[in-house]
Short mmCIF file of N, CA and C in Angstrom, two decimals:
data_model
loop_
_atom_site.label_atom_id
_atom_site.label_comp_id
_atom_site.label_asym_id
_atom_site.label_seq_id
_atom_site.Cartn_x
_atom_site.Cartn_y
_atom_site.Cartn_z
N MET A 1 11.85 -67.08 -93.67
CA MET A 1 11.27 -65.78 -93.40
C MET A 1 10.31 -65.42 -94.53
N ARG A 2 9.10 -65.03 -94.15
CA ARG A 2 8.10 -64.70 -95.15
C ARG A 2 8.35 -63.30 -95.72
N THR A 3 7.83 -63.07 -96.90
CA THR A 3 7.95 -61.73 -97.48
C THR A 3 6.70 -60.94 -97.12
N TYR A 4 6.79 -59.65 -97.26
CA TYR A 4 5.68 -58.78 -96.94
C TYR A 4 4.77 -58.63 -98.14
N GLU A 5 3.47 -58.49 -97.85
CA GLU A 5 2.48 -58.32 -98.91
C GLU A 5 1.90 -56.91 -98.94
N LYS A 6 1.73 -56.31 -97.75
CA LYS A 6 1.15 -54.97 -97.66
C LYS A 6 1.96 -54.15 -96.67
N ILE A 7 2.55 -53.08 -97.17
CA ILE A 7 3.41 -52.23 -96.36
C ILE A 7 2.79 -50.85 -96.22
N LEU A 8 2.71 -50.40 -94.98
CA LEU A 8 2.24 -49.05 -94.69
C LEU A 8 3.45 -48.21 -94.31
N VAL A 9 3.67 -47.12 -95.04
CA VAL A 9 4.76 -46.21 -94.68
C VAL A 9 4.12 -44.91 -94.19
N ALA A 10 4.41 -44.60 -92.94
CA ALA A 10 3.87 -43.39 -92.31
C ALA A 10 4.94 -42.32 -92.37
N ILE A 11 4.65 -41.24 -93.07
CA ILE A 11 5.64 -40.18 -93.22
C ILE A 11 5.11 -38.87 -92.67
N ASP A 12 6.04 -38.06 -92.18
CA ASP A 12 5.66 -36.80 -91.54
C ASP A 12 5.86 -35.58 -92.45
N LEU A 13 6.24 -35.79 -93.69
CA LEU A 13 6.44 -34.73 -94.69
C LEU A 13 7.61 -33.81 -94.37
N SER A 14 8.49 -34.23 -93.48
CA SER A 14 9.71 -33.47 -93.21
C SER A 14 10.70 -33.71 -94.35
N ASP A 15 11.83 -33.04 -94.29
CA ASP A 15 12.86 -33.22 -95.32
C ASP A 15 13.39 -34.66 -95.33
N GLU A 16 13.34 -35.32 -94.18
CA GLU A 16 13.86 -36.69 -94.09
C GLU A 16 12.85 -37.76 -94.51
N ALA A 17 11.62 -37.35 -94.79
CA ALA A 17 10.57 -38.32 -95.12
C ALA A 17 10.92 -39.15 -96.35
N SER A 18 11.67 -38.58 -97.28
CA SER A 18 12.03 -39.34 -98.48
C SER A 18 12.92 -40.53 -98.14
N GLN A 19 13.75 -40.41 -97.10
CA GLN A 19 14.58 -41.55 -96.67
C GLN A 19 13.70 -42.71 -96.25
N VAL A 20 12.66 -42.40 -95.50
CA VAL A 20 11.73 -43.42 -95.00
C VAL A 20 10.95 -44.02 -96.17
N ALA A 21 10.42 -43.16 -97.03
CA ALA A 21 9.63 -43.62 -98.18
C ALA A 21 10.47 -44.48 -99.13
N ASN A 22 11.70 -44.07 -99.39
CA ASN A 22 12.57 -44.83 -100.29
C ASN A 22 12.90 -46.21 -99.72
N LYS A 23 13.14 -46.29 -98.42
CA LYS A 23 13.43 -47.58 -97.79
C LYS A 23 12.21 -48.50 -97.91
N ALA A 24 11.03 -47.95 -97.64
CA ALA A 24 9.80 -48.74 -97.75
C ALA A 24 9.56 -49.19 -99.18
N ALA A 25 9.82 -48.30 -100.15
CA ALA A 25 9.63 -48.64 -101.56
C ALA A 25 10.58 -49.76 -102.00
N THR A 26 11.79 -49.72 -101.50
CA THR A 26 12.76 -50.78 -101.83
C THR A 26 12.29 -52.12 -101.29
N ILE A 27 11.82 -52.13 -100.07
CA ILE A 27 11.31 -53.37 -99.46
C ILE A 27 10.10 -53.87 -100.24
N ALA A 28 9.19 -52.95 -100.59
CA ALA A 28 8.00 -53.32 -101.35
C ALA A 28 8.37 -53.92 -102.71
N LYS A 29 9.32 -53.28 -103.37
CA LYS A 29 9.75 -53.77 -104.69
C LYS A 29 10.38 -55.16 -104.58
N ASN A 30 11.24 -55.34 -103.58
CA ASN A 30 11.93 -56.62 -103.42
C ASN A 30 11.01 -57.75 -103.01
N SER A 31 9.91 -57.43 -102.36
CA SER A 31 9.00 -58.49 -101.91
C SER A 31 7.70 -58.52 -102.72
N GLY A 32 7.57 -57.62 -103.69
CA GLY A 32 6.35 -57.58 -104.49
C GLY A 32 5.14 -57.11 -103.69
N ALA A 33 5.38 -56.31 -102.68
CA ALA A 33 4.31 -55.86 -101.79
C ALA A 33 3.62 -54.61 -102.31
N GLN A 34 2.40 -54.43 -101.86
CA GLN A 34 1.64 -53.20 -102.11
C GLN A 34 2.07 -52.17 -101.08
N LEU A 35 2.31 -50.96 -101.53
CA LEU A 35 2.78 -49.89 -100.65
C LEU A 35 1.66 -48.86 -100.46
N THR A 36 1.39 -48.51 -99.22
CA THR A 36 0.42 -47.47 -98.89
C THR A 36 1.14 -46.36 -98.14
N LEU A 37 0.94 -45.11 -98.60
CA LEU A 37 1.52 -43.94 -97.94
C LEU A 37 0.50 -43.32 -97.01
N LEU A 38 0.94 -42.94 -95.81
CA LEU A 38 0.04 -42.34 -94.84
C LEU A 38 0.70 -41.13 -94.19
N HIS A 39 -0.07 -40.06 -94.07
CA HIS A 39 0.35 -38.92 -93.27
C HIS A 39 -0.78 -38.63 -92.30
N VAL A 40 -0.43 -38.48 -91.03
CA VAL A 40 -1.43 -38.19 -90.00
C VAL A 40 -1.28 -36.75 -89.54
N ILE A 41 -2.40 -36.04 -89.55
CA ILE A 41 -2.43 -34.67 -89.05
C ILE A 41 -3.06 -34.71 -87.67
N GLU A 42 -2.33 -34.25 -86.68
CA GLU A 42 -2.91 -34.17 -85.35
C GLU A 42 -3.81 -32.94 -85.31
N PRO A 43 -5.07 -33.10 -84.90
CA PRO A 43 -5.98 -31.95 -84.86
C PRO A 43 -5.42 -30.81 -84.01
N LEU A 44 -5.65 -29.60 -84.47
CA LEU A 44 -5.17 -28.43 -83.74
C LEU A 44 -5.74 -28.37 -82.34
N SER A 45 -6.93 -28.91 -82.16
CA SER A 45 -7.54 -28.89 -80.83
C SER A 45 -6.73 -29.72 -79.83
N PHE A 46 -5.95 -30.72 -80.31
CA PHE A 46 -5.11 -31.50 -79.41
C PHE A 46 -4.09 -30.60 -78.71
N ALA A 47 -3.57 -29.63 -79.44
CA ALA A 47 -2.54 -28.74 -78.89
C ALA A 47 -3.10 -27.86 -77.78
N TYR A 48 -4.40 -27.64 -77.82
CA TYR A 48 -5.03 -26.77 -76.82
C TYR A 48 -5.93 -27.54 -75.87
N GLY A 49 -5.74 -28.83 -75.78
CA GLY A 49 -6.52 -29.64 -74.87
C GLY A 49 -7.99 -29.73 -75.24
N GLY A 50 -8.32 -29.47 -76.49
CA GLY A 50 -9.69 -29.56 -76.96
C GLY A 50 -10.56 -28.36 -76.60
N ASP A 51 -10.00 -27.39 -75.90
CA ASP A 51 -10.77 -26.23 -75.45
C ASP A 51 -10.36 -25.00 -76.25
N VAL A 52 -10.87 -24.93 -77.49
CA VAL A 52 -10.52 -23.83 -78.38
C VAL A 52 -11.79 -23.01 -78.63
N PRO A 53 -11.74 -21.70 -78.38
CA PRO A 53 -12.95 -20.88 -78.50
C PRO A 53 -13.30 -20.47 -79.93
N MET A 54 -12.75 -21.15 -80.93
CA MET A 54 -13.06 -20.81 -82.31
C MET A 54 -13.10 -22.07 -83.16
N ASP A 55 -13.71 -21.96 -84.33
CA ASP A 55 -13.83 -23.09 -85.25
C ASP A 55 -12.53 -23.21 -86.05
N LEU A 56 -11.87 -24.35 -85.93
CA LEU A 56 -10.60 -24.57 -86.62
C LEU A 56 -10.76 -25.43 -87.87
N THR A 57 -11.99 -25.66 -88.30
CA THR A 57 -12.26 -26.53 -89.44
C THR A 57 -11.55 -26.06 -90.70
N GLY A 58 -11.62 -24.77 -91.00
CA GLY A 58 -10.97 -24.23 -92.20
C GLY A 58 -9.48 -24.44 -92.19
N ILE A 59 -8.84 -24.20 -91.07
CA ILE A 59 -7.39 -24.39 -90.95
C ILE A 59 -7.06 -25.87 -91.08
N GLN A 60 -7.86 -26.72 -90.44
CA GLN A 60 -7.62 -28.16 -90.51
C GLN A 60 -7.75 -28.64 -91.96
N ASN A 61 -8.72 -28.12 -92.70
CA ASN A 61 -8.88 -28.48 -94.12
C ASN A 61 -7.68 -28.03 -94.94
N GLN A 62 -7.15 -26.85 -94.65
CA GLN A 62 -5.97 -26.36 -95.36
C GLN A 62 -4.76 -27.26 -95.08
N LEU A 63 -4.62 -27.71 -93.84
CA LEU A 63 -3.53 -28.63 -93.49
C LEU A 63 -3.65 -29.93 -94.29
N GLU A 64 -4.87 -30.41 -94.43
CA GLU A 64 -5.10 -31.64 -95.18
C GLU A 64 -4.77 -31.45 -96.67
N GLU A 65 -5.20 -30.34 -97.25
CA GLU A 65 -4.89 -30.05 -98.65
C GLU A 65 -3.38 -29.96 -98.86
N HIS A 66 -2.70 -29.27 -97.95
CA HIS A 66 -1.24 -29.13 -98.04
C HIS A 66 -0.58 -30.51 -97.96
N ALA A 67 -1.07 -31.37 -97.08
CA ALA A 67 -0.49 -32.70 -96.93
C ALA A 67 -0.64 -33.50 -98.22
N TYR A 68 -1.82 -33.45 -98.85
CA TYR A 68 -2.02 -34.17 -100.11
C TYR A 68 -1.10 -33.63 -101.21
N LYS A 69 -0.89 -32.32 -101.25
CA LYS A 69 0.03 -31.74 -102.24
C LYS A 69 1.45 -32.23 -102.01
N ARG A 70 1.88 -32.24 -100.75
CA ARG A 70 3.23 -32.72 -100.44
C ARG A 70 3.38 -34.21 -100.74
N LEU A 71 2.33 -34.97 -100.47
CA LEU A 71 2.37 -36.41 -100.74
C LEU A 71 2.43 -36.71 -102.23
N SER A 72 1.93 -35.79 -103.06
CA SER A 72 1.92 -36.05 -104.50
C SER A 72 3.32 -36.28 -105.06
N SER A 73 4.32 -35.63 -104.49
CA SER A 73 5.69 -35.86 -104.96
C SER A 73 6.14 -37.29 -104.64
N PHE A 74 5.70 -37.82 -103.50
CA PHE A 74 6.03 -39.22 -103.17
C PHE A 74 5.28 -40.18 -104.07
N VAL A 75 4.04 -39.84 -104.40
CA VAL A 75 3.23 -40.68 -105.28
C VAL A 75 3.92 -40.84 -106.62
N GLU A 76 4.40 -39.72 -107.18
CA GLU A 76 5.09 -39.77 -108.47
C GLU A 76 6.41 -40.51 -108.36
N GLN A 77 7.19 -40.19 -107.34
CA GLN A 77 8.53 -40.77 -107.16
C GLN A 77 8.46 -42.28 -106.94
N LEU A 78 7.47 -42.75 -106.18
CA LEU A 78 7.40 -44.16 -105.80
C LEU A 78 6.39 -44.95 -106.61
N ALA A 79 5.69 -44.27 -107.53
CA ALA A 79 4.65 -44.92 -108.36
C ALA A 79 3.59 -45.59 -107.50
N VAL A 80 3.12 -44.87 -106.48
CA VAL A 80 2.06 -45.37 -105.61
C VAL A 80 0.72 -44.86 -106.15
N PRO A 81 -0.26 -45.75 -106.35
CA PRO A 81 -1.56 -45.29 -106.83
C PRO A 81 -2.18 -44.29 -105.84
N PRO A 82 -2.85 -43.26 -106.35
CA PRO A 82 -3.49 -42.29 -105.45
C PRO A 82 -4.42 -42.93 -104.42
N ALA A 83 -5.05 -44.04 -104.78
CA ALA A 83 -5.95 -44.73 -103.84
C ALA A 83 -5.19 -45.28 -102.64
N GLN A 84 -3.89 -45.45 -102.78
CA GLN A 84 -3.06 -45.97 -101.69
C GLN A 84 -2.32 -44.84 -100.98
N THR A 85 -2.81 -43.63 -101.13
CA THR A 85 -2.23 -42.46 -100.47
C THR A 85 -3.29 -41.87 -99.56
N LEU A 86 -3.00 -41.84 -98.27
CA LEU A 86 -4.00 -41.44 -97.29
C LEU A 86 -3.51 -40.30 -96.41
N VAL A 87 -4.42 -39.40 -96.11
CA VAL A 87 -4.19 -38.38 -95.10
C VAL A 87 -5.34 -38.52 -94.12
N THR A 88 -5.01 -38.65 -92.86
CA THR A 88 -6.03 -38.81 -91.84
C THR A 88 -5.73 -37.88 -90.69
N SER A 89 -6.71 -37.68 -89.86
CA SER A 89 -6.57 -36.77 -88.73
C SER A 89 -6.82 -37.54 -87.44
N GLY A 90 -5.97 -37.32 -86.45
CA GLY A 90 -6.13 -37.99 -85.16
C GLY A 90 -4.80 -38.12 -84.45
N HIS A 91 -4.78 -38.94 -83.42
CA HIS A 91 -3.54 -39.20 -82.68
C HIS A 91 -2.65 -40.08 -83.56
N THR A 92 -1.43 -39.65 -83.80
CA THR A 92 -0.58 -40.29 -84.80
C THR A 92 -0.46 -41.80 -84.63
N GLU A 93 -0.04 -42.25 -83.46
CA GLU A 93 0.17 -43.69 -83.27
C GLU A 93 -1.12 -44.47 -83.45
N SER A 94 -2.22 -43.96 -82.91
CA SER A 94 -3.51 -44.66 -83.02
C SER A 94 -3.96 -44.76 -84.47
N GLU A 95 -3.78 -43.68 -85.23
CA GLU A 95 -4.18 -43.69 -86.63
C GLU A 95 -3.32 -44.63 -87.46
N ILE A 96 -2.03 -44.68 -87.18
CA ILE A 96 -1.15 -45.62 -87.90
C ILE A 96 -1.60 -47.05 -87.61
N HIS A 97 -1.86 -47.36 -86.35
CA HIS A 97 -2.33 -48.71 -86.00
C HIS A 97 -3.66 -49.03 -86.69
N ARG A 98 -4.58 -48.07 -86.66
CA ARG A 98 -5.91 -48.27 -87.25
C ARG A 98 -5.82 -48.54 -88.75
N ILE A 99 -5.07 -47.70 -89.45
CA ILE A 99 -4.95 -47.85 -90.91
C ILE A 99 -4.24 -49.16 -91.25
N ALA A 100 -3.19 -49.50 -90.51
CA ALA A 100 -2.47 -50.76 -90.77
C ALA A 100 -3.41 -51.95 -90.61
N GLU A 101 -4.24 -51.92 -89.58
CA GLU A 101 -5.17 -53.01 -89.35
C GLU A 101 -6.26 -53.06 -90.42
N GLU A 102 -6.83 -51.89 -90.75
CA GLU A 102 -7.88 -51.83 -91.77
C GLU A 102 -7.40 -52.34 -93.12
N HIS A 103 -6.15 -52.07 -93.45
CA HIS A 103 -5.61 -52.44 -94.76
C HIS A 103 -4.91 -53.80 -94.74
N GLY A 104 -4.87 -54.45 -93.58
CA GLY A 104 -4.24 -55.76 -93.49
C GLY A 104 -2.74 -55.71 -93.71
N CYS A 105 -2.10 -54.64 -93.27
CA CYS A 105 -0.66 -54.48 -93.48
C CYS A 105 0.13 -55.44 -92.60
N ASP A 106 1.21 -55.96 -93.15
CA ASP A 106 2.07 -56.84 -92.36
C ASP A 106 3.41 -56.19 -92.04
N LEU A 107 3.59 -54.93 -92.45
CA LEU A 107 4.77 -54.16 -92.08
C LEU A 107 4.40 -52.68 -92.05
N ILE A 108 4.83 -52.01 -90.99
CA ILE A 108 4.71 -50.56 -90.88
C ILE A 108 6.12 -49.99 -90.90
N VAL A 109 6.35 -49.00 -91.72
CA VAL A 109 7.66 -48.34 -91.80
C VAL A 109 7.49 -46.90 -91.32
N VAL A 110 8.31 -46.51 -90.34
CA VAL A 110 8.29 -45.16 -89.79
C VAL A 110 9.71 -44.64 -89.68
N GLY A 111 9.84 -43.34 -89.56
CA GLY A 111 11.15 -42.74 -89.35
C GLY A 111 11.45 -42.61 -87.87
N SER A 112 12.74 -42.64 -87.54
CA SER A 112 13.16 -42.48 -86.15
C SER A 112 14.40 -41.61 -86.12
N HIS A 113 14.38 -40.62 -85.24
CA HIS A 113 15.54 -39.75 -85.10
C HIS A 113 16.54 -40.30 -84.11
N GLY A 114 16.25 -41.38 -83.42
CA GLY A 114 17.19 -42.02 -82.51
C GLY A 114 17.60 -41.12 -81.37
N ARG A 115 16.65 -40.40 -80.81
CA ARG A 115 16.97 -39.49 -79.72
C ARG A 115 17.32 -40.25 -78.44
N HIS A 116 18.01 -39.58 -77.57
CA HIS A 116 18.43 -40.17 -76.30
C HIS A 116 17.95 -39.30 -75.15
N GLY A 117 18.19 -39.75 -73.95
CA GLY A 117 17.90 -38.94 -72.77
C GLY A 117 16.43 -38.66 -72.59
N LEU A 118 16.10 -37.39 -72.36
CA LEU A 118 14.73 -37.00 -72.04
C LEU A 118 13.77 -37.36 -73.17
N ALA A 119 14.17 -37.16 -74.40
CA ALA A 119 13.29 -37.49 -75.53
C ALA A 119 12.98 -38.98 -75.55
N LEU A 120 13.96 -39.80 -75.17
CA LEU A 120 13.75 -41.24 -75.12
C LEU A 120 12.77 -41.59 -74.01
N LEU A 121 12.90 -40.96 -72.86
CA LEU A 121 12.00 -41.22 -71.74
C LEU A 121 10.57 -40.81 -72.06
N LEU A 122 10.40 -39.71 -72.77
CA LEU A 122 9.07 -39.23 -73.10
C LEU A 122 8.44 -40.06 -74.22
N GLY A 123 9.25 -40.81 -74.92
CA GLY A 123 8.74 -41.63 -76.00
C GLY A 123 8.77 -40.89 -77.31
N SER A 124 8.59 -41.63 -78.39
CA SER A 124 8.58 -41.05 -79.72
C SER A 124 7.46 -41.72 -80.51
N THR A 125 7.18 -41.17 -81.65
CA THR A 125 6.15 -41.76 -82.50
C THR A 125 6.55 -43.19 -82.88
N ALA A 126 7.81 -43.37 -83.26
CA ALA A 126 8.26 -44.72 -83.65
C ALA A 126 8.08 -45.70 -82.50
N ASN A 127 8.42 -45.28 -81.29
CA ASN A 127 8.27 -46.13 -80.12
C ASN A 127 6.80 -46.45 -79.87
N GLY A 128 5.94 -45.45 -79.99
CA GLY A 128 4.51 -45.66 -79.81
C GLY A 128 3.93 -46.61 -80.84
N VAL A 129 4.38 -46.48 -82.07
CA VAL A 129 3.90 -47.36 -83.13
C VAL A 129 4.36 -48.79 -82.85
N LEU A 130 5.61 -48.95 -82.48
CA LEU A 130 6.17 -50.28 -82.20
C LEU A 130 5.39 -51.01 -81.13
N HIS A 131 5.09 -50.33 -80.05
CA HIS A 131 4.48 -51.00 -78.91
C HIS A 131 3.00 -51.29 -79.05
N GLY A 132 2.35 -50.74 -80.05
CA GLY A 132 0.93 -51.04 -80.23
C GLY A 132 0.61 -51.77 -81.51
N ALA A 133 1.62 -52.06 -82.31
CA ALA A 133 1.39 -52.66 -83.62
C ALA A 133 1.12 -54.16 -83.52
N LYS A 134 0.28 -54.63 -84.43
CA LYS A 134 -0.03 -56.06 -84.52
C LYS A 134 0.74 -56.71 -85.65
N CYS A 135 1.70 -55.97 -86.20
CA CYS A 135 2.53 -56.49 -87.28
C CYS A 135 3.96 -56.00 -87.07
N ASP A 136 4.84 -56.36 -87.97
CA ASP A 136 6.23 -55.90 -87.87
C ASP A 136 6.31 -54.40 -88.06
N VAL A 137 7.30 -53.80 -87.41
CA VAL A 137 7.54 -52.36 -87.54
C VAL A 137 9.02 -52.16 -87.84
N LEU A 138 9.30 -51.36 -88.85
CA LEU A 138 10.67 -50.99 -89.18
C LEU A 138 10.84 -49.50 -88.92
N ALA A 139 11.75 -49.17 -88.02
CA ALA A 139 12.06 -47.76 -87.74
C ALA A 139 13.32 -47.42 -88.52
N VAL A 140 13.19 -46.54 -89.49
CA VAL A 140 14.30 -46.13 -90.34
C VAL A 140 14.98 -44.93 -89.70
N ARG A 141 16.26 -45.06 -89.41
CA ARG A 141 17.02 -43.97 -88.79
C ARG A 141 17.17 -42.85 -89.81
N VAL A 142 16.74 -41.65 -89.42
CA VAL A 142 16.85 -40.49 -90.29
C VAL A 142 17.60 -39.37 -89.59
N GLY A 143 18.13 -38.45 -90.37
CA GLY A 143 18.82 -37.28 -89.82
C GLY A 143 20.10 -37.66 -89.13
N ALA A 144 20.69 -36.66 -88.49
CA ALA A 144 21.95 -36.87 -87.78
C ALA A 144 21.72 -37.56 -86.46
N ILE A 145 22.60 -38.45 -86.11
CA ILE A 145 22.55 -39.14 -84.82
C ILE A 145 23.16 -38.23 -83.78
N GLU A 146 22.40 -38.01 -82.68
CA GLU A 146 22.87 -37.10 -81.63
C GLU A 146 23.79 -37.80 -80.67
#
């Protein structure tokens, strides 16, 4: 089994994000891999079907600034260079796939709440990432199991 060289960890900045980041950091350390942190902000216009009668640029910029501030704690904790810390805007699964491909990542690490029933049928971010990835995907179970 080969070791990983470039690991992308996609975190949502929730309270459980540190579980995902720590697991990815452990794998990176054990395999000598480069770790890249990513947070994806879904544009506010997505929530309104793109038909918003006002300019949301200022709010979107504030969300991005907040994300970088929150990511700074992970940067310090995991010793990830700022250049390997990314915040992007778009559809979460598509952006994770795009960044992983652009950076030549051979592992994507995401969190999974392990939902069942309707949530499972509707799909999850982890499921979306898994089915479109061109590399290995590790879904780290976070939070309480329902």
